[in-house]
Amino acid sequence: MQAYCLLAKPRKFEHINQLAMNFELTEEHRAVQQAAREFARTELLPGVIERDEHQLFPAEQIKKMGELGFMGMMVSPQYGGSGMDTISYVLAMEEISKVDASASVCMSVNNSLVCWGIETYGTEEQKRKYLPRLARGEIIGAFCLSEPEAGSDATSQRTTAIDMGEYYLLNGTKNWITNGNSASVYIVMAQSHPEKRHKGINAFIVERHWSGVVVGKKENKMGIRGSDTHSIMFTDVKVPKENRIGEDGFGFTFAMETLNGGRIGIAAQALGIASGAYELALNYAKERKAFGQEIYKHQAIAFKLADMATQIEAARWLCLRAAWLKDNHQDYAAASAMAKLFASQVAMEVTTEAVQIHGGYGYVKEYHVERLMRDAKITQIYEGTSEIQKIVISRSILK
């Protein structure tokens, strides 16, 4: 396993412009891609159907992902991370999502929403206290923004964090929290100044073991069933002042900036779900015979495969473009929204066609495509619905 550990040989990604110039991945990028592919095949594929059926969190697999560097891919080595670029992250997310979207969403939240947010906007003390363990997968994090009455409308936060002098007093409920029961650290958005609306929201690092933190019921979901999704309740939780991220009132901006990067991860997840379903359908079409020949020789199936391949390739380049913009410190908000919007649509369409190509076999669990179809739907919903992505994109092009 150590032969493909991302941390075995720290890599410097000094030539990220090459992707834009030559439409080719660097040798380093291909090594990351192959490492993720091998890990998915050898560590995630065994037992993936059972984990989905019984809603089992892939704890051992996530631990190994941390040991190999997948849980803190973009975190600087000085804080225990792999020090890789966003393109590497997209490539790894795609390969892991081909096999197990429940594992990849845990990886996405830890990388994009928790580690990136702390490293980009946290204090030096916060970085040194939390990032090394998060990046190594010793602990995992969760991002607490959505509430029972504040989903897409993130400005309507009812969770409050009242300044009590030496600490904030946190009260409220968060919904749909990925890694809710498995996380040791929560990034929590809460309203400190209601009269200021979104400019009064703050972001805090909250530890699971603190008094007043209660994990609610586990959601019984259609897809990504191995991922644990819970409500989290906060009752008179004392949050030290030093655990606020950024200046007073920075929380909403923090959440939106963090989600811009998070959407690249979810776009890559959707891409992986689609490409995984396509590969299964392609292999099946080469083996299955009907009317005396393999079904891929029938134009009805061949044209489906052609459409699927084209959609996936387009989604892949949207993902890589958004990643390239981020790595080159350019505005990537609209690009990440485009990538997530399109890739999630492709995931739904491709997985549906993959089930169709499999016929009756596509409807049973052992052929995997029915699970991928169920997993695909959430990519159109979390980290901003498709409708929210269209708002982000339209504001950008009409600005």
Coordinates of C-alpha atoms in Angstrom, one line a residue:
M1 CA 0.0 0.0 0.0
Q2 CA 2.8 2.4 0.8
A3 CA 3.9 2.1 -2.8
Y4 CA 1.2 4.5 -3.7
C5 CA 1.1 6.7 -0.6
L6 CA 0.7 10.3 -1.6
L7 CA 2.9 11.3 1.2
A8 CA 5.7 8.9 0.4
K9 CA 7.5 11.5 -1.8
P10 CA 6.3 15.1 -1.3
R11 CA 5.7 16.5 -4.7
K12 CA 6.0 20.1 -5.9
F13 CA 3.3 21.1 -8.5
E14 CA 5.3 23.9 -10.2
H15 CA 4.0 23.4 -13.7
I16 CA 0.2 23.7 -13.3
N17 CA 0.1 25.9 -16.4
Q18 CA 1.0 22.9 -18.5
L19 CA -2.6 21.6 -18.3
A20 CA -3.9 24.8 -19.9
M21 CA -1.1 24.9 -22.5
N22 CA -1.0 21.3 -23.7
F23 CA -4.3 19.7 -22.5
E24 CA -2.1 17.1 -20.8
L25 CA -1.7 16.0 -17.2
T26 CA 1.8 16.1 -15.7
E27 CA 3.6 13.0 -14.6
E28 CA 2.8 14.0 -11.0
H29 CA -0.9 14.3 -11.7
R30 CA -1.0 10.9 -13.4
A31 CA 0.7 9.4 -10.4
V32 CA -1.9 10.8 -8.1
Q33 CA -4.7 9.6 -10.4
Q34 CA -3.2 6.1 -10.5
A35 CA -2.8 6.0 -6.8
A36 CA -6.4 6.9 -6.2
R37 CA -7.6 4.4 -8.8
E38 CA -5.6 1.6 -7.2
F39 CA -6.8 2.5 -3.7
A40 CA -10.5 2.6 -4.9
R41 CA -10.1 -0.8 -6.6
T42 CA -8.3 -2.6 -3.7
E43 CA -9.7 -0.9 -0.6
L44 CA -13.1 0.6 -1.4
L45 CA -14.6 -1.8 -3.9
P46 CA -14.7 -4.8 -1.5
G47 CA -17.7 -4.4 0.7
V48 CA -19.1 -1.3 -1.0
I49 CA -22.5 -2.9 -1.7
E50 CA -22.8 -4.1 1.9
R51 CA -21.8 -0.7 3.3
D52 CA -24.5 0.9 1.2
E53 CA -27.2 -1.6 2.0
H54 CA -26.5 -1.4 5.8
Q55 CA -25.6 2.3 6.0
L56 CA -22.1 1.5 7.3
F57 CA -19.7 4.4 7.6
P58 CA -16.3 3.4 5.9
A59 CA -14.3 4.1 9.0
E60 CA -11.3 1.8 8.2
Q61 CA -11.2 3.0 4.6
I62 CA -11.3 6.7 5.6
K63 CA -8.5 6.0 8.1
K64 CA -6.4 4.5 5.3
M65 CA -7.2 7.5 3.1
G66 CA -5.8 9.7 5.8
E67 CA -2.7 7.7 6.1
L68 CA -2.1 7.9 2.3
G69 CA -2.7 11.7 2.2
F70 CA -6.2 11.8 0.6
M71 CA -7.9 13.6 3.5
G72 CA -5.6 16.7 3.4
M73 CA -4.5 16.8 -0.2
M74 CA -4.2 20.6 -0.5
V75 CA -3.1 21.3 3.0
S76 CA 0.5 22.6 3.2
P77 CA 3.1 20.1 4.4
Q78 CA 4.0 22.4 7.3
Y79 CA 0.5 21.5 8.7
G80 CA 0.7 17.8 7.9
G81 CA -0.9 17.9 4.5
S82 CA 0.1 16.6 1.0
G83 CA 0.7 20.0 -0.4
M84 CA -1.0 19.2 -3.7
D85 CA -2.9 21.4 -6.2
T86 CA -6.6 21.4 -6.9
I87 CA -6.2 19.5 -10.2
S88 CA -4.7 16.6 -8.2
Y89 CA -7.7 16.8 -5.9
V90 CA -10.1 16.6 -8.8
L91 CA -8.4 13.6 -10.3
A92 CA -8.4 11.7 -6.9
M93 CA -12.0 12.6 -6.2
E94 CA -13.1 11.3 -9.6
E95 CA -11.3 7.9 -9.2
I96 CA -12.6 7.4 -5.6
S97 CA -16.1 8.5 -6.6
K98 CA -16.2 5.9 -9.4
V99 CA -16.4 3.2 -6.7
D100 CA -17.6 4.7 -3.5
A101 CA -19.3 8.1 -3.4
S102 CA -19.9 7.8 0.4
A103 CA -16.2 7.7 1.0
S104 CA -15.6 10.5 -1.5
V105 CA -18.0 12.9 0.1
C106 CA -16.3 12.5 3.4
M107 CA -13.0 13.2 1.7
S108 CA -14.6 16.2 -0.1
V109 CA -16.0 17.8 3.1
N110 CA -12.7 17.3 5.0
N111 CA -10.6 18.7 2.2
S112 CA -12.7 21.5 0.7
L113 CA -14.9 22.8 3.5
V114 CA -12.9 22.1 6.6
C115 CA -9.2 22.0 6.0
W116 CA -9.2 24.7 3.2
G117 CA -11.4 27.0 5.3
I118 CA -9.2 26.8 8.3
E119 CA -5.9 27.1 6.4
T120 CA -7.1 30.0 4.3
Y121 CA -8.9 32.1 6.9
G122 CA -7.8 30.7 10.3
T123 CA -5.3 32.0 12.7
E124 CA -1.9 30.4 13.0
E125 CA -2.9 28.9 16.3
Q126 CA -6.1 27.4 14.7
K127 CA -4.1 25.9 11.9
R128 CA -1.5 24.3 14.1
K129 CA -4.1 23.0 16.5
Y130 CA -6.5 21.4 14.0
L131 CA -5.0 20.9 10.6
P132 CA -2.3 18.2 11.2
R133 CA -4.9 15.8 12.7
L134 CA -7.5 16.6 10.1
A135 CA -5.0 16.3 7.2
R136 CA -3.8 12.9 8.4
G137 CA -7.3 11.6 8.9
E138 CA -6.8 11.1 12.6
I139 CA -9.9 13.1 13.0
I140 CA -12.4 14.3 10.4
G141 CA -14.4 17.5 10.2
A142 CA -17.9 18.6 9.3
F143 CA -19.4 21.9 7.9
C144 CA -22.5 23.2 9.6
L145 CA -24.4 25.7 7.6
S146 CA -27.8 24.3 6.7
E147 CA -30.7 24.6 9.2
P148 CA -34.3 23.3 9.3
E149 CA -35.5 26.6 7.8
A150 CA -32.3 27.8 6.2
G151 CA -31.1 25.6 3.3
S152 CA -30.5 27.4 0.1
D153 CA -31.2 30.7 1.9
A154 CA -28.1 30.7 4.0
T155 CA -28.6 34.3 5.1
S156 CA -31.5 33.2 7.4
Q157 CA -29.4 31.7 10.1
R158 CA -31.4 31.0 13.3
T159 CA -28.5 29.4 15.2
T160 CA -27.1 32.2 17.4
A161 CA -23.7 32.9 18.9
I162 CA -24.0 35.6 21.5
D163 CA -20.8 37.4 22.6
M164 CA -20.6 36.9 26.4
G165 CA -17.2 38.6 26.8
E166 CA -14.7 35.8 27.1
Y167 CA -16.7 33.3 24.9
Y168 CA -19.6 33.0 22.6
L169 CA -22.8 31.2 23.7
L170 CA -23.9 29.0 20.8
N171 CA -27.5 27.8 20.5
G172 CA -29.3 26.2 17.5
T173 CA -29.8 23.2 15.2
K174 CA -28.0 22.3 12.0
N175 CA -29.4 19.9 9.4
W176 CA -28.1 17.6 6.8
I177 CA -24.6 17.5 8.2
T178 CA -22.2 15.2 6.4
N179 CA -19.9 13.4 8.8
G180 CA -22.2 14.5 11.5
N181 CA -21.6 11.6 13.9
S182 CA -18.1 10.8 12.7
A183 CA -16.6 14.3 12.9
S184 CA -14.6 15.5 15.9
V185 CA -14.5 19.1 14.7
Y186 CA -17.4 21.2 13.3
I187 CA -17.2 24.5 11.4
V188 CA -20.4 26.2 12.5
M189 CA -22.0 29.3 11.1
A190 CA -24.1 31.3 13.5
Q191 CA -25.8 34.7 13.8
S192 CA -24.2 37.1 16.3
H193 CA -25.8 40.3 15.2
P194 CA -29.4 39.7 13.9
E195 CA -29.9 43.3 13.0
K196 CA -27.0 43.1 10.5
R197 CA -28.5 40.0 8.8
H198 CA -25.8 38.2 6.8
K199 CA -23.1 40.7 7.9
G200 CA -23.7 39.6 11.4
I201 CA -22.9 35.9 10.9
N202 CA -19.8 34.4 12.3
A203 CA -17.9 31.1 11.7
F204 CA -16.6 29.0 14.6
I205 CA -14.5 25.9 15.1
V206 CA -16.5 23.8 17.6
E207 CA -15.2 20.5 19.1
R208 CA -17.6 17.6 19.3
H209 CA -16.8 16.7 22.9
W210 CA -17.8 20.2 24.3
S211 CA -20.7 20.3 26.7
G212 CA -24.0 21.1 24.9
V213 CA -23.1 19.5 21.6
V214 CA -25.6 16.7 20.8
V215 CA -25.7 14.6 17.6
G216 CA -29.3 14.0 16.4
K217 CA -30.8 11.2 14.4
K218 CA -29.2 9.7 11.4
E219 CA -30.9 10.4 8.1
N220 CA -32.1 7.3 6.2
K221 CA -31.1 8.4 2.7
M222 CA -31.7 7.3 -0.9
G223 CA -28.0 7.5 -1.8
I224 CA -24.5 7.9 -0.3
R225 CA -25.9 5.7 2.4
G226 CA -22.4 4.9 3.8
S227 CA -22.0 8.6 4.6
D228 CA -23.4 9.5 8.0
T229 CA -25.8 12.5 7.8
H230 CA -27.2 13.9 11.0
S231 CA -28.7 16.9 12.7
I232 CA -26.5 18.6 15.2
M233 CA -27.9 20.5 18.2
F234 CA -26.0 23.1 20.1
T235 CA -27.4 24.1 23.6
D236 CA -25.5 26.8 25.5
V237 CA -22.2 25.7 24.1
K238 CA -19.3 27.9 25.3
V239 CA -17.1 28.7 22.3
P240 CA -13.8 30.4 23.1
K241 CA -13.2 33.7 21.4
E242 CA -10.0 32.2 19.8
N243 CA -12.2 29.7 17.9
R244 CA -13.9 32.3 15.8
I245 CA -12.7 32.3 12.2
G246 CA -11.9 35.8 10.8
E247 CA -13.1 39.1 12.0
D248 CA -16.5 39.7 13.6
G249 CA -19.2 39.3 10.9
F250 CA -17.0 37.4 8.5
G251 CA -18.9 34.2 8.7
F252 CA -21.2 34.5 5.7
T253 CA -18.4 35.5 3.4
F254 CA -16.3 32.7 4.8
A255 CA -19.1 30.2 4.1
M256 CA -19.6 31.4 0.5
E257 CA -15.9 31.5 -0.3
T258 CA -15.5 28.0 1.1
L259 CA -18.4 26.7 -0.8
N260 CA -16.9 28.0 -4.1
G261 CA -14.1 25.6 -3.6
G262 CA -16.3 22.8 -2.2
R263 CA -18.3 22.9 -5.5
I264 CA -15.2 21.8 -7.4
G265 CA -15.0 18.7 -5.1
I266 CA -18.7 17.9 -5.6
A267 CA -18.4 18.4 -9.4
A268 CA -15.5 16.0 -9.4
Q269 CA -17.6 13.6 -7.3
A270 CA -20.4 13.8 -9.9
L271 CA -17.9 13.3 -12.7
G272 CA -16.6 10.2 -10.9
I273 CA -20.1 8.7 -10.4
A274 CA -20.8 9.3 -14.1
S275 CA -17.5 7.9 -15.4
G276 CA -17.8 4.9 -13.0
A277 CA -21.3 4.1 -14.4
Y278 CA -20.1 4.6 -18.0
E279 CA -17.2 2.2 -17.5
L280 CA -19.5 -0.5 -16.1
A281 CA -22.0 0.0 -19.0
L282 CA -19.2 -0.1 -21.6
N283 CA -17.8 -3.4 -20.2
Y284 CA -21.3 -4.9 -19.9
A285 CA -22.1 -3.9 -23.5
K286 CA -19.0 -5.7 -24.8
E287 CA -20.0 -8.9 -22.9
R288 CA -23.8 -9.1 -23.2
K289 CA -25.2 -10.6 -26.4
A290 CA -28.6 -10.0 -27.9
F291 CA -29.9 -11.1 -31.3
G292 CA -26.7 -13.0 -31.9
Q293 CA -24.1 -10.2 -31.2
E294 CA -22.7 -8.1 -28.5
I295 CA -25.1 -5.3 -27.6
Y296 CA -22.6 -2.5 -28.3
K297 CA -22.8 -3.5 -32.0
H298 CA -26.5 -2.4 -32.0
Q299 CA -26.7 1.3 -32.9
A300 CA -29.2 2.0 -30.1
I301 CA -26.6 1.0 -27.5
A302 CA -23.6 2.4 -29.3
F303 CA -25.2 5.9 -29.6
K304 CA -26.0 5.8 -25.9
L305 CA -22.3 5.1 -25.1
A306 CA -21.2 7.9 -27.5
D307 CA -23.5 10.4 -25.8
M308 CA -22.3 9.3 -22.3
A309 CA -18.6 9.5 -23.3
T310 CA -19.1 13.0 -24.7
Q311 CA -21.0 14.3 -21.7
I312 CA -18.3 12.9 -19.3
E313 CA -15.5 14.5 -21.3
A314 CA -17.2 17.9 -21.3
A315 CA -17.8 17.6 -17.5
R316 CA -14.2 16.6 -16.9
W317 CA -12.8 19.7 -18.6
L318 CA -15.2 22.0 -16.8
C319 CA -13.9 20.5 -13.5
L320 CA -10.3 20.8 -14.5
R321 CA -10.8 24.4 -15.7
A322 CA -12.3 25.4 -12.4
A323 CA -9.4 23.7 -10.6
W324 CA -6.9 25.4 -12.8
L325 CA -8.4 28.8 -12.2
K326 CA -8.3 28.2 -8.4
D327 CA -4.7 27.0 -8.6
N328 CA -3.7 30.1 -10.6
H329 CA -5.4 32.4 -8.1
Q330 CA -8.0 33.6 -10.6
D331 CA -11.7 34.1 -10.0
Y332 CA -13.2 30.6 -10.1
A333 CA -16.7 31.2 -8.5
A334 CA -18.7 31.0 -11.7
A335 CA -16.4 28.2 -13.1
S336 CA -17.0 26.0 -10.1
A337 CA -20.7 26.6 -10.3
M338 CA -20.7 25.7 -14.0
A339 CA -18.7 22.6 -13.3
K340 CA -21.1 21.5 -10.5
L341 CA -24.2 22.3 -12.4
F342 CA -23.2 20.4 -15.5
A343 CA -21.4 17.5 -13.9
S344 CA -24.3 16.8 -11.6
Q345 CA -26.7 16.8 -14.6
V346 CA -24.3 14.5 -16.4
A347 CA -24.2 12.2 -13.4
M348 CA -27.9 11.8 -13.4
E349 CA -28.2 11.2 -17.2
V350 CA -25.3 8.8 -17.5
T351 CA -26.2 6.7 -14.5
T352 CA -29.8 6.4 -15.8
E353 CA -28.5 5.3 -19.2
A354 CA -26.1 2.9 -17.5
V355 CA -29.0 1.2 -15.8
Q356 CA -30.9 1.1 -19.1
I357 CA -28.0 -0.5 -20.9
H358 CA -27.8 -3.2 -18.2
G359 CA -31.5 -3.9 -18.5
G360 CA -32.9 -5.9 -15.7
Y361 CA -29.5 -6.5 -14.3
G362 CA -29.1 -2.8 -13.8
Y363 CA -31.9 -2.8 -11.3
V364 CA -30.2 -5.2 -8.9
K365 CA -27.4 -4.3 -6.5
E366 CA -24.7 -6.6 -7.6
Y367 CA -24.1 -4.7 -10.8
H368 CA -23.4 -1.5 -9.0
V369 CA -25.1 0.9 -11.4
E370 CA -28.3 1.2 -9.4
R371 CA -26.3 2.5 -6.5
L372 CA -24.5 5.0 -8.6
M373 CA -27.8 6.2 -10.0
R374 CA -29.1 6.7 -6.4
D375 CA -25.8 8.4 -5.4
A376 CA -25.9 10.8 -8.4
K377 CA -29.0 12.7 -7.3
I378 CA -27.5 14.3 -4.2
T379 CA -24.9 16.0 -6.4
Q380 CA -27.7 18.2 -7.7
I381 CA -28.7 19.2 -4.2
Y382 CA -25.9 19.6 -1.6
E383 CA -23.3 22.4 -1.5
G384 CA -25.8 24.5 -3.4
T385 CA -28.7 23.1 -5.5
S386 CA -28.6 23.3 -9.3
E387 CA -30.9 26.3 -9.0
I388 CA -28.4 28.1 -6.7
Q389 CA -25.6 27.4 -9.2
K390 CA -27.7 29.1 -11.9
I391 CA -28.1 32.1 -9.7
V392 CA -24.3 32.2 -9.2
I393 CA -23.6 31.8 -12.9
S394 CA -26.2 34.3 -14.0
R395 CA -25.0 37.0 -11.6
S396 CA -21.5 36.5 -12.9
I397 CA -22.4 36.8 -16.6
L398 CA -24.8 39.7 -16.1
K399 CA -22.5 41.6 -13.7

